[in-house]
mmCIF file of C-alpha atoms in Angstrom:
data_model
loop_
_atom_site.group_PDB
_atom_site.id
_atom_site.type_symbol
_atom_site.label_atom_id
_atom_site.label_comp_id
_atom_site.label_asym_id
_atom_site.label_seq_id
_atom_site.Cartn_x
_atom_site.Cartn_y
_atom_site.Cartn_z
ATOM 1 C CA MET A 1 16.321 8.410 17.063
ATOM 2 C CA LYS A 2 15.730 6.098 13.757
ATOM 3 C CA ALA A 3 13.038 5.171 12.464
ATOM 4 C CA PRO A 4 12.278 1.342 12.403
ATOM 5 C CA ASP A 5 13.220 -0.390 9.288
ATOM 6 C CA LEU A 6 9.981 -0.792 7.086
ATOM 7 C CA THR A 7 11.246 -3.977 5.154
ATOM 8 C CA PRO A 8 11.214 -6.402 8.363
ATOM 9 C CA ILE A 9 7.854 -4.136 9.570
ATOM 10 C CA GLU A 10 6.036 -5.039 6.257
ATOM 11 C CA GLU A 11 7.122 -8.817 6.103
ATOM 12 C CA GLN A 12 5.894 -9.243 9.709
ATOM 13 C CA LEU A 13 2.817 -7.583 9.198
ATOM 14 C CA PHE A 14 2.599 -9.658 6.346
ATOM 15 C CA ALA A 15 3.007 -13.428 7.746
ATOM 16 C CA LEU A 16 1.118 -12.755 10.819
ATOM 17 C CA SER A 17 -2.068 -11.638 8.283
ATOM 18 C CA LEU A 18 -1.780 -14.258 6.614
ATOM 19 C CA VAL A 19 -2.074 -16.457 9.748
ATOM 20 C CA SER A 20 -4.733 -14.217 11.631
ATOM 21 C CA ILE A 21 -6.918 -14.590 8.341
ATOM 22 C CA ARG A 22 -6.626 -18.218 7.947
ATOM 23 C CA GLN A 23 -7.520 -19.128 11.621
ATOM 24 C CA PHE A 24 -10.664 -16.248 11.359
ATOM 25 C CA SER A 25 -11.909 -18.651 8.113
ATOM 26 C CA ASP A 26 -11.354 -21.905 10.091
ATOM 27 C CA GLU A 27 -13.438 -20.334 13.023
ATOM 28 C CA HIS A 28 -15.994 -19.244 10.534
ATOM 29 C CA PRO A 29 -16.884 -21.626 7.949
ATOM 30 C CA ASP A 30 -20.582 -20.892 7.859
ATOM 31 C CA GLU A 31 -20.433 -17.187 7.100
ATOM 32 C CA SER A 32 -20.397 -14.694 4.171
ATOM 33 C CA PHE A 33 -18.229 -11.600 4.713
ATOM 34 C CA TYR A 34 -18.759 -8.183 2.201
ATOM 35 C CA GLY A 35 -15.586 -7.122 3.146
ATOM 36 C CA PHE A 36 -11.969 -6.596 4.810
ATOM 37 C CA GLY A 37 -9.890 -3.960 5.891
ATOM 38 C CA ILE A 38 -6.869 -2.869 8.144
ATOM 39 C CA ASP A 39 -8.031 -0.492 10.674
ATOM 40 C CA CYS A 40 -4.589 1.416 11.305
ATOM 41 C CA MET A 41 -3.591 3.438 14.149
ATOM 42 C CA ALA A 42 -0.178 3.708 12.762
ATOM 43 C CA ASP A 43 1.402 6.146 14.523
ATOM 44 C CA SER A 44 0.830 3.700 17.650
ATOM 45 C CA GLY A 45 1.595 0.638 15.548
ATOM 46 C CA MET A 46 -1.435 -0.793 15.855
ATOM 47 C CA PHE A 47 -2.681 -2.814 12.721
ATOM 48 C CA LEU A 48 -6.264 -4.280 13.340
ATOM 49 C CA LEU A 49 -7.781 -7.061 11.037
ATOM 50 C CA CYS A 50 -12.000 -6.609 10.652
ATOM 51 C CA PHE A 51 -14.527 -8.594 8.501
ATOM 52 C CA ASN A 52 -17.935 -7.763 8.116
ATOM 53 C CA SER A 53 -21.150 -9.777 7.210
ATOM 54 C CA GLU A 54 -24.259 -8.591 5.710
ATOM 55 C CA ALA A 55 -25.880 -9.991 8.179
ATOM 56 C CA ALA A 56 -23.996 -8.120 10.878
ATOM 57 C CA PHE A 57 -24.245 -4.747 9.188
ATOM 58 C CA ALA A 58 -27.933 -5.337 9.086
ATOM 59 C CA GLU A 59 -28.123 -5.939 12.720
ATOM 60 C CA THR A 60 -25.849 -2.536 13.297
ATOM 61 C CA ALA A 61 -27.647 -0.382 11.523
ATOM 62 C CA LYS A 62 -31.183 -1.318 13.105
ATOM 63 C CA GLU A 63 -29.309 -0.860 16.296
ATOM 64 C CA TYR A 64 -28.206 2.654 14.812
ATOM 65 C CA ILE A 65 -31.363 3.535 13.326
ATOM 66 C CA GLU A 66 -33.277 2.692 16.775
ATOM 67 C CA ARG A 67 -30.565 4.313 18.875
ATOM 68 C CA PHE A 68 -29.378 7.184 16.944
ATOM 69 C CA GLN A 69 -31.851 7.612 14.251
ATOM 70 C CA TYR A 70 -29.308 7.212 11.606
ATOM 71 C CA SER A 71 -30.193 7.959 7.592
ATOM 72 C CA ALA A 72 -29.887 6.431 4.663
ATOM 73 C CA ALA A 73 -26.307 8.288 4.013
ATOM 74 C CA ASP A 74 -25.391 7.763 7.773
ATOM 75 C CA LEU A 75 -25.544 3.977 7.203
ATOM 76 C CA ALA A 76 -23.499 4.210 3.669
ATOM 77 C CA ALA A 77 -20.399 5.195 5.937
ATOM 78 C CA LEU A 78 -21.140 3.086 8.730
ATOM 79 C CA LYS A 79 -21.103 0.389 6.227
ATOM 80 C CA THR A 80 -16.962 0.775 5.439
ATOM 81 C CA ASN A 81 -16.835 1.946 9.321
ATOM 82 C CA PHE A 82 -14.160 -0.858 10.676
ATOM 83 C CA GLY A 83 -15.022 0.516 13.940
ATOM 84 C CA ASP A 84 -18.600 -0.790 14.023
ATOM 85 C CA TRP A 85 -18.030 -3.876 12.020
ATOM 86 C CA LYS A 86 -18.464 -7.049 13.602
ATOM 87 C CA TYR A 87 -15.379 -8.690 13.871
ATOM 88 C CA GLN A 88 -13.272 -5.576 13.964
ATOM 89 C CA ASP A 89 -9.580 -6.572 15.402
ATOM 90 C CA PHE A 90 -10.177 -10.243 15.375
ATOM 91 C CA ASN A 91 -6.642 -10.768 14.871
ATOM 92 C CA GLN A 92 -5.693 -8.847 18.447
ATOM 93 C CA ASP A 93 -7.345 -11.691 20.463
ATOM 94 C CA GLN A 94 -4.906 -14.241 18.726
ATOM 95 C CA PRO A 95 -2.349 -15.698 20.841
ATOM 96 C CA HIS A 96 0.287 -15.270 17.582
ATOM 97 C CA TRP A 97 -0.252 -11.513 16.887
ATOM 98 C CA GLU A 98 0.992 -10.477 20.107
ATOM 99 C CA ALA A 99 3.470 -12.377 20.070
ATOM 100 C CA GLY A 100 5.008 -11.602 16.702
ATOM 101 C CA TRP A 101 4.267 -7.822 16.194
ATOM 102 C CA GLY A 102 4.551 -6.864 20.220
ATOM 103 C CA ALA A 103 8.135 -5.553 19.932
ATOM 104 C CA TYR A 104 7.074 -3.794 16.378
ATOM 105 C CA ARG A 105 4.554 -2.270 17.582
ATOM 106 C CA ASP A 106 6.840 -0.940 20.260
ATOM 107 C CA ALA A 107 9.144 0.108 18.550
ATOM 108 C CA ILE A 108 6.748 2.327 16.131
ATOM 109 C CA GLU A 109 5.046 4.063 18.949
ATOM 110 C CA ALA A 110 8.710 4.936 20.713
ATOM 111 C CA TYR A 111 9.852 6.459 17.527
ATOM 112 C CA THR A 112 6.614 8.559 16.282
ATOM 113 C CA PHE A 113 6.050 9.741 20.314
ATOM 114 C CA ALA A 114 9.385 10.306 21.195
ATOM 115 C CA ASP A 115 10.247 13.623 22.179
ATOM 116 C CA GLU A 116 13.448 14.230 19.610
ATOM 117 C CA THR A 117 11.566 13.194 16.886
ATOM 118 C CA GLU A 118 10.336 16.117 14.610
ATOM 119 C CA ILE A 119 6.546 15.899 14.474
ATOM 120 C CA GLU A 120 7.117 16.235 10.756
ATOM 121 C CA GLU A 121 9.261 13.106 10.158
ATOM 122 C CA ALA A 122 6.540 11.309 12.527
ATOM 123 C CA HIS A 123 3.821 12.738 10.120
ATOM 124 C CA ALA A 124 5.797 11.038 7.096
ATOM 125 C CA TYR A 125 6.736 8.040 8.714
ATOM 126 C CA VAL A 126 2.997 7.274 9.926
ATOM 127 C CA GLU A 127 2.379 8.072 5.902
ATOM 128 C CA GLN A 128 5.040 5.479 4.943
ATOM 129 C CA LEU A 129 3.297 3.073 7.590
ATOM 130 C CA MET A 130 0.073 3.155 5.890
ATOM 131 C CA ARG A 131 1.662 2.753 2.843
ATOM 132 C CA CYS A 132 3.555 -0.363 3.927
ATOM 133 C CA ALA A 133 -0.006 -1.396 4.905
ATOM 134 C CA CYS A 134 -1.270 -0.793 1.887
ATOM 135 C CA ARG A 135 1.144 -3.012 0.316
ATOM 136 C CA VAL A 136 0.741 -5.978 3.169
ATOM 137 C CA LEU A 137 -3.107 -5.790 2.020
ATOM 138 C CA VAL A 138 -1.998 -5.807 -2.275
ATOM 139 C CA ARG A 139 0.055 -9.131 -1.087
ATOM 140 C CA ILE A 140 -2.882 -10.440 1.006
ATOM 141 C CA GLU A 141 -4.976 -10.536 -2.158
ATOM 142 C CA ARG A 142 -2.703 -11.944 -4.247
ATOM 143 C CA SER A 143 -1.918 -14.698 -1.851
ATOM 144 C CA GLY A 144 -5.217 -15.975 -2.432
ATOM 145 C CA VAL A 145 -5.704 -16.583 1.356
ATOM 146 C CA PHE A 146 -9.236 -14.842 1.346
ATOM 147 C CA GLU A 147 -10.520 -18.006 -1.010
ATOM 148 C CA ARG A 148 -10.705 -19.701 1.983
ATOM 149 C CA THR A 149 -13.307 -17.268 3.276
ATOM 150 C CA ASN A 150 -16.551 -17.181 1.878
ATOM 151 C CA MET A 151 -17.386 -13.660 0.172
ATOM 152 C CA ASP A 152 -20.061 -12.067 -1.237
ATOM 153 C CA PRO A 153 -20.609 -10.517 -4.810
ATOM 154 C CA GLY A 154 -18.479 -7.669 -4.713
ATOM 155 C CA PHE A 155 -16.476 -7.881 -1.524
ATOM 156 C CA THR A 156 -13.947 -5.394 -0.946
ATOM 157 C CA THR A 157 -11.231 -4.646 0.815
ATOM 158 C CA ALA A 158 -9.501 -1.015 2.703
ATOM 159 C CA VAL A 159 -7.083 0.192 4.754
ATOM 160 C CA MET A 160 -7.561 3.173 6.906
ATOM 161 C CA ASP A 161 -5.528 5.200 9.409
ATOM 162 C CA HIS A 162 -7.943 6.253 12.287
ATOM 163 C CA ASP A 163 -10.560 8.787 11.713
ATOM 164 C CA GLU A 164 -9.386 8.987 8.112
ATOM 165 C CA SER A 165 -11.965 8.993 5.387
ATOM 166 C CA LEU A 166 -12.407 6.366 2.833
ATOM 167 C CA GLN A 167 -11.879 8.339 0.018
ATOM 168 C CA GLU A 168 -8.458 9.425 1.622
ATOM 169 C CA ALA A 169 -7.313 5.705 1.768
ATOM 170 C CA THR A 170 -8.758 4.673 -1.526
ATOM 171 C CA VAL A 171 -6.368 7.241 -3.170
ATOM 172 C CA ARG A 172 -3.117 5.737 -1.210
ATOM 173 C CA LEU A 173 -4.352 2.824 -1.776
ATOM 174 C CA ASN A 174 -5.129 3.223 -5.690
ATOM 175 C CA SER A 175 -1.650 4.704 -5.894
ATOM 176 C CA VAL A 176 0.047 1.735 -3.957
ATOM 177 C CA ARG A 177 -1.833 -0.934 -6.486
ATOM 178 C CA ALA A 178 -0.605 1.108 -9.385
ATOM 179 C CA GLU A 179 2.919 0.410 -7.976
ATOM 180 C CA PHE A 180 2.187 -3.496 -7.735
ATOM 181 C CA ASN A 181 1.199 -3.034 -11.459
ATOM 182 C CA ASP A 182 4.448 -1.143 -13.157
#
């Protein structure tokens, strides 16, 4: 089985993400956000767009301190954990997303989980998808679409695969950023 071509995947992910962010910004004009992320389950072709605010983080932190006795170090990690963000995977609820992404998701998943796809080939392809998602993020940043959103000072962005550390993700994103600057 041949791996799905990354060029149309990147173009579609970028185009759909712009529409999603614009729609989200229009729906949340009075909120301010400290971060945006692309939460990936790349082997399944899932790319979940996420925003979080300081107010939402404060609510989550309070809950986690009470329920799980989170420490300051735990809270620092929680701040960048997309799965605990208030607006994790907001794009999945937007009708245009499934219509525009479903076939790509299915093709990626079919390839990465196919019996004939070698494990090493699947892992290499997932890394290529993650670099693709990083390129999409850089393109989103350069598009100016975040200016439609109220961004806190120090607004940050990231792309992380499921269960990947922020440090690993940052190394990849910085590598892709360097390619854009060459």
